[in-house]
mmCIF file with all atom_site columns, C-alpha atoms in Angstrom:
data_model
loop_
_atom_site.group_PDB
_atom_site.id
_atom_site.type_symbol
_atom_site.label_atom_id
_atom_site.label_alt_id
_atom_site.label_comp_id
_atom_site.label_asym_id
_atom_site.label_entity_id
_atom_site.label_seq_id
_atom_site.pdbx_PDB_ins_code
_atom_site.Cartn_x
_atom_site.Cartn_y
_atom_site.Cartn_z
_atom_site.occupancy
_atom_site.B_iso_or_equiv
_atom_site.pdbx_formal_charge
_atom_site.auth_seq_id
_atom_site.auth_comp_id
_atom_site.auth_asym_id
_atom_site.auth_atom_id
_atom_site.pdbx_PDB_model_num
ATOM 1   C CA . UNK K 1 1   ? -62.866 60.191 -33.940 1.00 55.00 ? 1   UNK K CA 1
ATOM 2   C CA . UNK K 1 2   ? -61.398 62.004 -30.676 1.00 77.00 ? 2   UNK K CA 1
ATOM 3   C CA . UNK K 1 3   ? -59.450 64.920 -30.418 1.00 83.00 ? 3   UNK K CA 1
ATOM 4   C CA . UNK K 1 4   ? -57.007 62.535 -28.072 1.00 83.00 ? 4   UNK K CA 1
ATOM 5   C CA . UNK K 1 5   ? -56.645 59.595 -29.793 1.00 81.00 ? 5   UNK K CA 1
ATOM 6   C CA . UNK K 1 6   ? -54.819 62.048 -31.991 1.00 82.00 ? 6   UNK K CA 1
ATOM 7   C CA . UNK K 1 7   ? -52.898 63.137 -28.903 1.00 87.00 ? 7   UNK K CA 1
ATOM 8   C CA . UNK K 1 8   ? -52.065 59.590 -27.780 1.00 84.00 ? 8   UNK K CA 1
ATOM 9   C CA . UNK K 1 9   ? -51.263 58.097 -30.822 1.00 82.00 ? 9   UNK K CA 1
ATOM 10  C CA . UNK K 1 10  ? -48.488 61.429 -31.624 1.00 86.00 ? 10  UNK K CA 1
ATOM 11  C CA . UNK K 1 11  ? -46.783 60.783 -28.261 1.00 92.00 ? 11  UNK K CA 1
ATOM 12  C CA . UNK K 1 12  ? -47.165 57.131 -27.733 1.00 89.00 ? 12  UNK K CA 1
ATOM 13  C CA . UNK K 1 13  ? -43.622 56.735 -27.797 1.00 94.00 ? 13  UNK K CA 1
ATOM 14  C CA . UNK K 1 14  ? -43.180 59.295 -24.688 1.00 95.00 ? 14  UNK K CA 1
ATOM 15  C CA . UNK K 1 15  ? -46.342 59.027 -22.716 1.00 95.00 ? 15  UNK K CA 1
ATOM 16  C CA . UNK K 1 16  ? -48.484 56.143 -21.288 1.00 95.00 ? 16  UNK K CA 1
ATOM 17  C CA . UNK K 1 17  ? -52.245 56.831 -22.544 1.00 92.00 ? 17  UNK K CA 1
ATOM 18  C CA . UNK K 1 18  ? -53.540 58.511 -19.871 1.00 93.00 ? 18  UNK K CA 1
ATOM 19  C CA . UNK K 1 19  ? -51.386 61.256 -20.372 1.00 94.00 ? 19  UNK K CA 1
ATOM 20  C CA . UNK K 1 20  ? -47.923 60.737 -17.993 1.00 95.00 ? 20  UNK K CA 1
ATOM 21  C CA . UNK K 1 21  ? -44.267 60.764 -18.805 1.00 96.00 ? 21  UNK K CA 1
ATOM 22  C CA . UNK K 1 22  ? -43.197 56.734 -18.790 1.00 96.00 ? 22  UNK K CA 1
ATOM 23  C CA . UNK K 1 23  ? -40.817 55.931 -16.830 1.00 96.00 ? 23  UNK K CA 1
ATOM 24  C CA . UNK K 1 24  ? -38.212 55.496 -19.801 1.00 96.00 ? 24  UNK K CA 1
ATOM 25  C CA . UNK K 1 25  ? -38.811 58.320 -21.809 1.00 95.00 ? 25  UNK K CA 1
ATOM 26  C CA . UNK K 1 26  ? -37.852 60.153 -18.599 1.00 96.00 ? 26  UNK K CA 1
ATOM 27  C CA . UNK K 1 27  ? -34.609 57.861 -18.809 1.00 95.00 ? 27  UNK K CA 1
ATOM 28  C CA . UNK K 1 28  ? -33.852 58.409 -21.985 1.00 95.00 ? 28  UNK K CA 1
ATOM 29  C CA . UNK K 1 29  ? -34.400 62.204 -21.404 1.00 95.00 ? 29  UNK K CA 1
ATOM 30  C CA . UNK K 1 30  ? -31.815 62.740 -18.292 1.00 95.00 ? 30  UNK K CA 1
ATOM 31  C CA . UNK K 1 31  ? -29.145 60.736 -20.473 1.00 95.00 ? 31  UNK K CA 1
ATOM 32  C CA . UNK K 1 32  ? -29.526 63.075 -23.117 1.00 95.00 ? 32  UNK K CA 1
ATOM 33  C CA . UNK K 1 33  ? -28.428 65.816 -20.680 1.00 95.00 ? 33  UNK K CA 1
ATOM 34  C CA . UNK K 1 34  ? -31.687 67.282 -19.672 1.00 95.00 ? 34  UNK K CA 1
ATOM 35  C CA . UNK K 1 35  ? -32.243 68.086 -16.355 1.00 94.00 ? 35  UNK K CA 1
ATOM 36  C CA . UNK K 1 36  ? -35.113 66.798 -14.075 1.00 95.00 ? 36  UNK K CA 1
ATOM 37  C CA . UNK K 1 37  ? -37.291 70.629 -14.293 1.00 95.00 ? 37  UNK K CA 1
ATOM 38  C CA . UNK K 1 38  ? -36.523 70.531 -17.605 1.00 96.00 ? 38  UNK K CA 1
ATOM 39  C CA . UNK K 1 39  ? -38.386 67.039 -18.091 1.00 96.00 ? 39  UNK K CA 1
ATOM 40  C CA . UNK K 1 40  ? -40.746 67.810 -15.135 1.00 96.00 ? 40  UNK K CA 1
ATOM 41  C CA . UNK K 1 41  ? -42.204 71.133 -16.895 1.00 96.00 ? 41  UNK K CA 1
ATOM 42  C CA . UNK K 1 42  ? -42.199 69.439 -20.687 1.00 96.00 ? 42  UNK K CA 1
ATOM 43  C CA . UNK K 1 43  ? -44.538 66.539 -18.746 1.00 96.00 ? 43  UNK K CA 1
ATOM 44  C CA . UNK K 1 44  ? -46.764 69.004 -17.284 1.00 96.00 ? 44  UNK K CA 1
ATOM 45  C CA . UNK K 1 45  ? -47.200 70.878 -20.367 1.00 96.00 ? 45  UNK K CA 1
ATOM 46  C CA . UNK K 1 46  ? -48.065 67.402 -22.483 1.00 95.00 ? 46  UNK K CA 1
ATOM 47  C CA . UNK K 1 47  ? -50.404 66.622 -20.157 1.00 96.00 ? 47  UNK K CA 1
ATOM 48  C CA . UNK K 1 48  ? -51.934 69.962 -19.035 1.00 95.00 ? 48  UNK K CA 1
ATOM 49  C CA . UNK K 1 49  ? -52.568 69.642 -23.767 1.00 95.00 ? 49  UNK K CA 1
ATOM 50  C CA . UNK K 1 50  ? -53.601 65.956 -22.768 1.00 94.00 ? 50  UNK K CA 1
ATOM 51  C CA . UNK K 1 51  ? -56.439 67.710 -20.452 1.00 95.00 ? 51  UNK K CA 1
ATOM 52  C CA . UNK K 1 52  ? -57.869 69.669 -22.410 1.00 94.00 ? 52  UNK K CA 1
ATOM 53  C CA . UNK K 1 53  ? -57.705 67.916 -25.575 1.00 91.00 ? 53  UNK K CA 1
ATOM 54  C CA . UNK K 1 54  ? -59.816 65.858 -23.273 1.00 92.00 ? 54  UNK K CA 1
ATOM 55  C CA . UNK K 1 55  ? -62.394 68.208 -21.858 1.00 93.00 ? 55  UNK K CA 1
ATOM 56  C CA . UNK K 1 56  ? -62.908 69.551 -25.296 1.00 91.00 ? 56  UNK K CA 1
ATOM 57  C CA . UNK K 1 57  ? -63.962 66.171 -27.067 1.00 87.00 ? 57  UNK K CA 1
ATOM 58  C CA . UNK K 1 58  ? -66.157 66.138 -23.991 1.00 90.00 ? 58  UNK K CA 1
ATOM 59  C CA . UNK K 1 59  ? -68.439 68.821 -24.575 1.00 91.00 ? 59  UNK K CA 1
ATOM 60  C CA . UNK K 1 60  ? -67.303 69.965 -28.384 1.00 89.00 ? 60  UNK K CA 1
ATOM 61  C CA . UNK K 1 61  ? -66.399 66.190 -29.638 1.00 86.00 ? 61  UNK K CA 1
ATOM 62  C CA . UNK K 1 62  ? -65.896 67.104 -33.355 1.00 81.00 ? 62  UNK K CA 1
ATOM 63  C CA . UNK K 1 63  ? -67.181 66.131 -36.284 1.00 83.00 ? 63  UNK K CA 1
ATOM 64  C CA . UNK K 1 64  ? -66.818 62.473 -37.948 1.00 85.00 ? 64  UNK K CA 1
ATOM 65  C CA . UNK K 1 65  ? -68.200 61.917 -41.387 1.00 90.00 ? 65  UNK K CA 1
ATOM 66  C CA . UNK K 1 66  ? -68.351 58.286 -41.919 1.00 92.00 ? 66  UNK K CA 1
ATOM 67  C CA . UNK K 1 67  ? -67.462 57.613 -45.695 1.00 95.00 ? 67  UNK K CA 1
ATOM 68  C CA . UNK K 1 68  ? -67.408 53.634 -46.983 1.00 96.00 ? 68  UNK K CA 1
ATOM 69  C CA . UNK K 1 69  ? -65.542 52.341 -50.617 1.00 96.00 ? 69  UNK K CA 1
ATOM 70  C CA . UNK K 1 70  ? -69.506 53.286 -51.938 1.00 97.00 ? 70  UNK K CA 1
ATOM 71  C CA . UNK K 1 71  ? -68.710 57.367 -51.706 1.00 95.00 ? 71  UNK K CA 1
ATOM 72  C CA . UNK K 1 72  ? -65.800 56.825 -53.921 1.00 95.00 ? 72  UNK K CA 1
ATOM 73  C CA . UNK K 1 73  ? -67.382 54.588 -56.364 1.00 95.00 ? 73  UNK K CA 1
ATOM 74  C CA . UNK K 1 74  ? -67.844 56.772 -60.111 1.00 93.00 ? 74  UNK K CA 1
ATOM 75  C CA . UNK K 1 75  ? -71.305 56.299 -60.826 1.00 93.00 ? 75  UNK K CA 1
ATOM 76  C CA . UNK K 1 76  ? -70.751 54.524 -63.636 1.00 95.00 ? 76  UNK K CA 1
ATOM 77  C CA . UNK K 1 77  ? -69.930 51.606 -60.770 1.00 96.00 ? 77  UNK K CA 1
ATOM 78  C CA . UNK K 1 78  ? -72.952 52.817 -58.694 1.00 97.00 ? 78  UNK K CA 1
ATOM 79  C CA . UNK K 1 79  ? -74.970 51.029 -61.149 1.00 96.00 ? 79  UNK K CA 1
ATOM 80  C CA . UNK K 1 80  ? -72.693 48.070 -61.293 1.00 97.00 ? 80  UNK K CA 1
ATOM 81  C CA . UNK K 1 81  ? -71.754 47.372 -57.704 1.00 98.00 ? 81  UNK K CA 1
ATOM 82  C CA . UNK K 1 82  ? -73.434 46.768 -54.513 1.00 98.00 ? 82  UNK K CA 1
ATOM 83  C CA . UNK K 1 83  ? -71.849 48.488 -51.625 1.00 97.00 ? 83  UNK K CA 1
ATOM 84  C CA . UNK K 1 84  ? -69.952 45.626 -50.918 1.00 97.00 ? 84  UNK K CA 1
ATOM 85  C CA . UNK K 1 85  ? -68.560 45.412 -53.735 1.00 97.00 ? 85  UNK K CA 1
ATOM 86  C CA . UNK K 1 86  ? -70.832 42.723 -55.421 1.00 98.00 ? 86  UNK K CA 1
ATOM 87  C CA . UNK K 1 87  ? -72.586 43.205 -58.563 1.00 98.00 ? 87  UNK K CA 1
ATOM 88  C CA . UNK K 1 88  ? -75.716 44.042 -59.292 1.00 97.00 ? 88  UNK K CA 1
ATOM 89  C CA . UNK K 1 89  ? -78.007 41.309 -60.131 1.00 97.00 ? 89  UNK K CA 1
ATOM 90  C CA . UNK K 1 90  ? -79.726 43.720 -62.885 1.00 97.00 ? 90  UNK K CA 1
ATOM 91  C CA . UNK K 1 91  ? -76.225 44.493 -64.307 1.00 97.00 ? 91  UNK K CA 1
ATOM 92  C CA . UNK K 1 92  ? -74.544 41.458 -64.787 1.00 97.00 ? 92  UNK K CA 1
ATOM 93  C CA . UNK K 1 93  ? -78.363 39.942 -66.370 1.00 97.00 ? 93  UNK K CA 1
ATOM 94  C CA . UNK K 1 94  ? -78.191 42.500 -68.731 1.00 96.00 ? 94  UNK K CA 1
ATOM 95  C CA . UNK K 1 95  ? -74.184 41.890 -69.105 1.00 97.00 ? 95  UNK K CA 1
ATOM 96  C CA . UNK K 1 96  ? -74.874 38.360 -69.916 1.00 97.00 ? 96  UNK K CA 1
ATOM 97  C CA . UNK K 1 97  ? -77.996 39.112 -72.546 1.00 96.00 ? 97  UNK K CA 1
ATOM 98  C CA . UNK K 1 98  ? -75.229 41.480 -74.587 1.00 96.00 ? 98  UNK K CA 1
ATOM 99  C CA . UNK K 1 99  ? -72.188 38.426 -74.296 1.00 96.00 ? 99  UNK K CA 1
ATOM 100 C CA . UNK K 1 100 ? -70.189 39.448 -71.823 1.00 96.00 ? 100 UNK K CA 1
ATOM 101 C CA . UNK K 1 101 ? -68.620 36.729 -70.156 1.00 96.00 ? 101 UNK K CA 1
ATOM 102 C CA . UNK K 1 102 ? -69.492 35.505 -66.890 1.00 96.00 ? 102 UNK K CA 1
ATOM 103 C CA . UNK K 1 103 ? -65.915 34.884 -65.835 1.00 97.00 ? 103 UNK K CA 1
ATOM 104 C CA . UNK K 1 104 ? -65.284 38.737 -66.774 1.00 97.00 ? 104 UNK K CA 1
ATOM 105 C CA . UNK K 1 105 ? -67.872 39.339 -64.845 1.00 97.00 ? 105 UNK K CA 1
ATOM 106 C CA . UNK K 1 106 ? -66.699 37.123 -61.850 1.00 97.00 ? 106 UNK K CA 1
ATOM 107 C CA . UNK K 1 107 ? -63.019 39.092 -62.144 1.00 97.00 ? 107 UNK K CA 1
ATOM 108 C CA . UNK K 1 108 ? -64.596 42.668 -62.196 1.00 97.00 ? 108 UNK K CA 1
ATOM 109 C CA . UNK K 1 109 ? -67.014 41.442 -59.216 1.00 97.00 ? 109 UNK K CA 1
ATOM 110 C CA . UNK K 1 110 ? -63.773 39.483 -57.385 1.00 98.00 ? 110 UNK K CA 1
ATOM 111 C CA . UNK K 1 111 ? -61.440 42.899 -57.666 1.00 98.00 ? 111 UNK K CA 1
ATOM 112 C CA . UNK K 1 112 ? -64.153 45.636 -56.301 1.00 98.00 ? 112 UNK K CA 1
ATOM 113 C CA . UNK K 1 113 ? -64.777 43.216 -53.723 1.00 98.00 ? 113 UNK K CA 1
ATOM 114 C CA . UNK K 1 114 ? -60.836 43.072 -52.667 1.00 98.00 ? 114 UNK K CA 1
ATOM 115 C CA . UNK K 1 115 ? -60.714 47.378 -53.263 1.00 97.00 ? 115 UNK K CA 1
ATOM 116 C CA . UNK K 1 116 ? -63.835 47.605 -50.795 1.00 98.00 ? 116 UNK K CA 1
ATOM 117 C CA . UNK K 1 117 ? -62.130 45.321 -48.224 1.00 97.00 ? 117 UNK K CA 1
ATOM 118 C CA . UNK K 1 118 ? -59.173 47.413 -48.591 1.00 97.00 ? 118 UNK K CA 1
ATOM 119 C CA . UNK K 1 119 ? -60.589 50.425 -48.108 1.00 97.00 ? 119 UNK K CA 1
ATOM 120 C CA . UNK K 1 120 ? -62.585 48.968 -45.143 1.00 97.00 ? 120 UNK K CA 1
ATOM 121 C CA . UNK K 1 121 ? -59.044 48.043 -43.432 1.00 97.00 ? 121 UNK K CA 1
ATOM 122 C CA . UNK K 1 122 ? -56.969 51.335 -44.380 1.00 97.00 ? 122 UNK K CA 1
ATOM 123 C CA . UNK K 1 123 ? -60.202 52.761 -42.519 1.00 95.00 ? 123 UNK K CA 1
ATOM 124 C CA . UNK K 1 124 ? -60.574 50.758 -39.693 1.00 94.00 ? 124 UNK K CA 1
ATOM 125 C CA . UNK K 1 125 ? -56.689 51.168 -39.040 1.00 92.00 ? 125 UNK K CA 1
ATOM 126 C CA . UNK K 1 126 ? -56.980 54.873 -39.514 1.00 90.00 ? 126 UNK K CA 1
ATOM 127 C CA . UNK K 1 127 ? -59.390 55.163 -37.037 1.00 87.00 ? 127 UNK K CA 1
ATOM 128 C CA . UNK K 1 128 ? -57.886 53.609 -34.496 1.00 82.00 ? 128 UNK K CA 1
ATOM 129 C CA . UNK K 1 129 ? -55.093 56.337 -34.768 1.00 80.00 ? 129 UNK K CA 1
ATOM 130 C CA . UNK K 1 130 ? -57.437 59.024 -34.953 1.00 77.00 ? 130 UNK K CA 1
ATOM 131 C CA . UNK K 1 131 ? -57.410 59.477 -38.865 1.00 85.00 ? 131 UNK K CA 1
ATOM 132 C CA . UNK K 1 132 ? -60.528 60.117 -40.999 1.00 90.00 ? 132 UNK K CA 1
ATOM 133 C CA . UNK K 1 133 ? -59.007 58.185 -44.292 1.00 93.00 ? 133 UNK K CA 1
ATOM 134 C CA . UNK K 1 134 ? -62.336 59.129 -45.529 1.00 94.00 ? 134 UNK K CA 1
ATOM 135 C CA . UNK K 1 135 ? -62.375 62.092 -45.086 1.00 92.00 ? 135 UNK K CA 1
ATOM 136 C CA . UNK K 1 136 ? -58.711 62.526 -46.382 1.00 91.00 ? 136 UNK K CA 1
ATOM 137 C CA . UNK K 1 137 ? -59.576 60.503 -49.173 1.00 93.00 ? 137 UNK K CA 1
ATOM 138 C CA . UNK K 1 138 ? -62.875 62.859 -50.139 1.00 91.00 ? 138 UNK K CA 1
ATOM 139 C CA . UNK K 1 139 ? -61.232 65.910 -49.728 1.00 88.00 ? 139 UNK K CA 1
ATOM 140 C CA . UNK K 1 140 ? -57.751 64.514 -51.699 1.00 88.00 ? 140 UNK K CA 1
ATOM 141 C CA . UNK K 1 141 ? -60.180 63.993 -54.551 1.00 86.00 ? 141 UNK K CA 1
ATOM 142 C CA . UNK K 1 142 ? -62.008 67.971 -54.176 1.00 83.00 ? 142 UNK K CA 1
ATOM 143 C CA . UNK K 1 143 ? -59.223 68.957 -54.673 1.00 78.00 ? 143 UNK K CA 1
ATOM 144 C CA . UNK K 1 144 ? -57.528 66.668 -57.358 1.00 73.00 ? 144 UNK K CA 1
ATOM 145 C CA . UNK K 1 145 ? -61.068 67.609 -59.311 1.00 72.00 ? 145 UNK K CA 1
ATOM 146 C CA . UNK K 1 146 ? -60.533 71.680 -58.915 1.00 70.00 ? 146 UNK K CA 1
ATOM 147 C CA . UNK K 1 147 ? -57.027 71.922 -60.054 1.00 75.00 ? 147 UNK K CA 1
ATOM 148 C CA . UNK K 1 148 ? -58.696 69.200 -63.076 1.00 73.00 ? 148 UNK K CA 1
ATOM 149 C CA . UNK K 1 149 ? -61.086 71.906 -63.730 1.00 74.00 ? 149 UNK K CA 1
ATOM 150 C CA . UNK K 1 150 ? -58.447 75.110 -63.859 1.00 79.00 ? 150 UNK K CA 1
ATOM 151 C CA . UNK K 1 151 ? -55.986 72.684 -65.860 1.00 77.00 ? 151 UNK K CA 1
ATOM 152 C CA . UNK K 1 152 ? -58.770 72.524 -68.664 1.00 76.00 ? 152 UNK K CA 1
ATOM 153 C CA . UNK K 1 153 ? -59.372 76.186 -68.364 1.00 81.00 ? 153 UNK K CA 1
ATOM 154 C CA . UNK K 1 154 ? -55.642 77.030 -68.970 1.00 79.00 ? 154 UNK K CA 1
ATOM 155 C CA . UNK K 1 155 ? -55.709 74.131 -71.780 1.00 79.00 ? 155 UNK K CA 1
ATOM 156 C CA . UNK K 1 156 ? -58.185 76.612 -73.375 1.00 79.00 ? 156 UNK K CA 1
ATOM 157 C CA . UNK K 1 157 ? -55.916 79.372 -73.870 1.00 80.00 ? 157 UNK K CA 1
ATOM 158 C CA . UNK K 1 158 ? -52.740 77.197 -74.338 1.00 79.00 ? 158 UNK K CA 1
ATOM 159 C CA . UNK K 1 159 ? -54.292 75.988 -77.294 1.00 78.00 ? 159 UNK K CA 1
ATOM 160 C CA . UNK K 1 160 ? -55.894 79.527 -78.140 1.00 80.00 ? 160 UNK K CA 1
ATOM 161 C CA . UNK K 1 161 ? -52.128 80.494 -78.081 1.00 80.00 ? 161 UNK K CA 1
ATOM 162 C CA . UNK K 1 162 ? -51.025 77.443 -80.143 1.00 80.00 ? 162 UNK K CA 1
ATOM 163 C CA . UNK K 1 163 ? -48.545 76.001 -77.360 1.00 78.00 ? 163 UNK K CA 1
ATOM 164 C CA . UNK K 1 164 ? -46.647 73.421 -78.605 1.00 77.00 ? 164 UNK K CA 1
ATOM 165 C CA . UNK K 1 165 ? -48.695 69.890 -77.775 1.00 74.00 ? 165 UNK K CA 1
ATOM 166 C CA . UNK K 1 166 ? -46.108 68.346 -75.617 1.00 72.00 ? 166 UNK K CA 1
ATOM 167 C CA . UNK K 1 167 ? -46.428 71.101 -72.946 1.00 73.00 ? 167 UNK K CA 1
ATOM 168 C CA . UNK K 1 168 ? -51.077 70.553 -72.968 1.00 68.00 ? 168 UNK K CA 1
ATOM 169 C CA . UNK K 1 169 ? -51.650 68.640 -69.844 1.00 65.00 ? 169 UNK K CA 1
ATOM 170 C CA . UNK K 1 170 ? -54.177 66.987 -71.985 1.00 67.00 ? 170 UNK K CA 1
ATOM 171 C CA . UNK K 1 171 ? -54.530 65.589 -75.480 1.00 68.00 ? 171 UNK K CA 1
ATOM 172 C CA . UNK K 1 172 ? -55.526 68.184 -77.521 1.00 65.00 ? 172 UNK K CA 1
ATOM 173 C CA . UNK K 1 173 ? -57.718 65.940 -79.441 1.00 65.00 ? 173 UNK K CA 1
ATOM 174 C CA . UNK K 1 174 ? -60.576 64.873 -76.681 1.00 62.00 ? 174 UNK K CA 1
ATOM 175 C CA . UNK K 1 175 ? -64.084 65.503 -77.648 1.00 53.00 ? 175 UNK K CA 1
ATOM 176 C CA . UNK K 1 176 ? -63.618 68.406 -74.495 1.00 51.00 ? 176 UNK K CA 1
ATOM 177 C CA . UNK K 1 177 ? -63.321 71.056 -76.594 1.00 46.00 ? 177 UNK K CA 1
#
């Protein structure tokens, strides 16, 4: 989204969406003992930042990568589900042939659709505030996967050093080692 939307969101209690100080904010500052000159100076500095961010949005918009809920599906889920959370027809057919109950398949689909709808609601709400929820989630997952690899490496070292099993980050009897 835009820098200006973030600015407006950060300052919405004190400033109008056009970057001007609200009268009630001015009155609050006066009641707290600030003088007119300090308030005017604060309002000018904030308005200057607003104008700068608005100009930057016009000449150099920030990239906004759009992530969907589907981008966060596991590889297995991508084989099972469509992007909207419905089960893929070929998966349903295969599972019914394997004896999976239709009720369980309906429940799987219901849960995934709720998950997709929830992601979409949060993403839309955050975008209105100038926050790229999908990008934040993707960055969180990337960071988490990096620490996961580091923890696996450390566990290998800990196992070689005969560390107490209760101190290990994972169960030592897993098939990773």
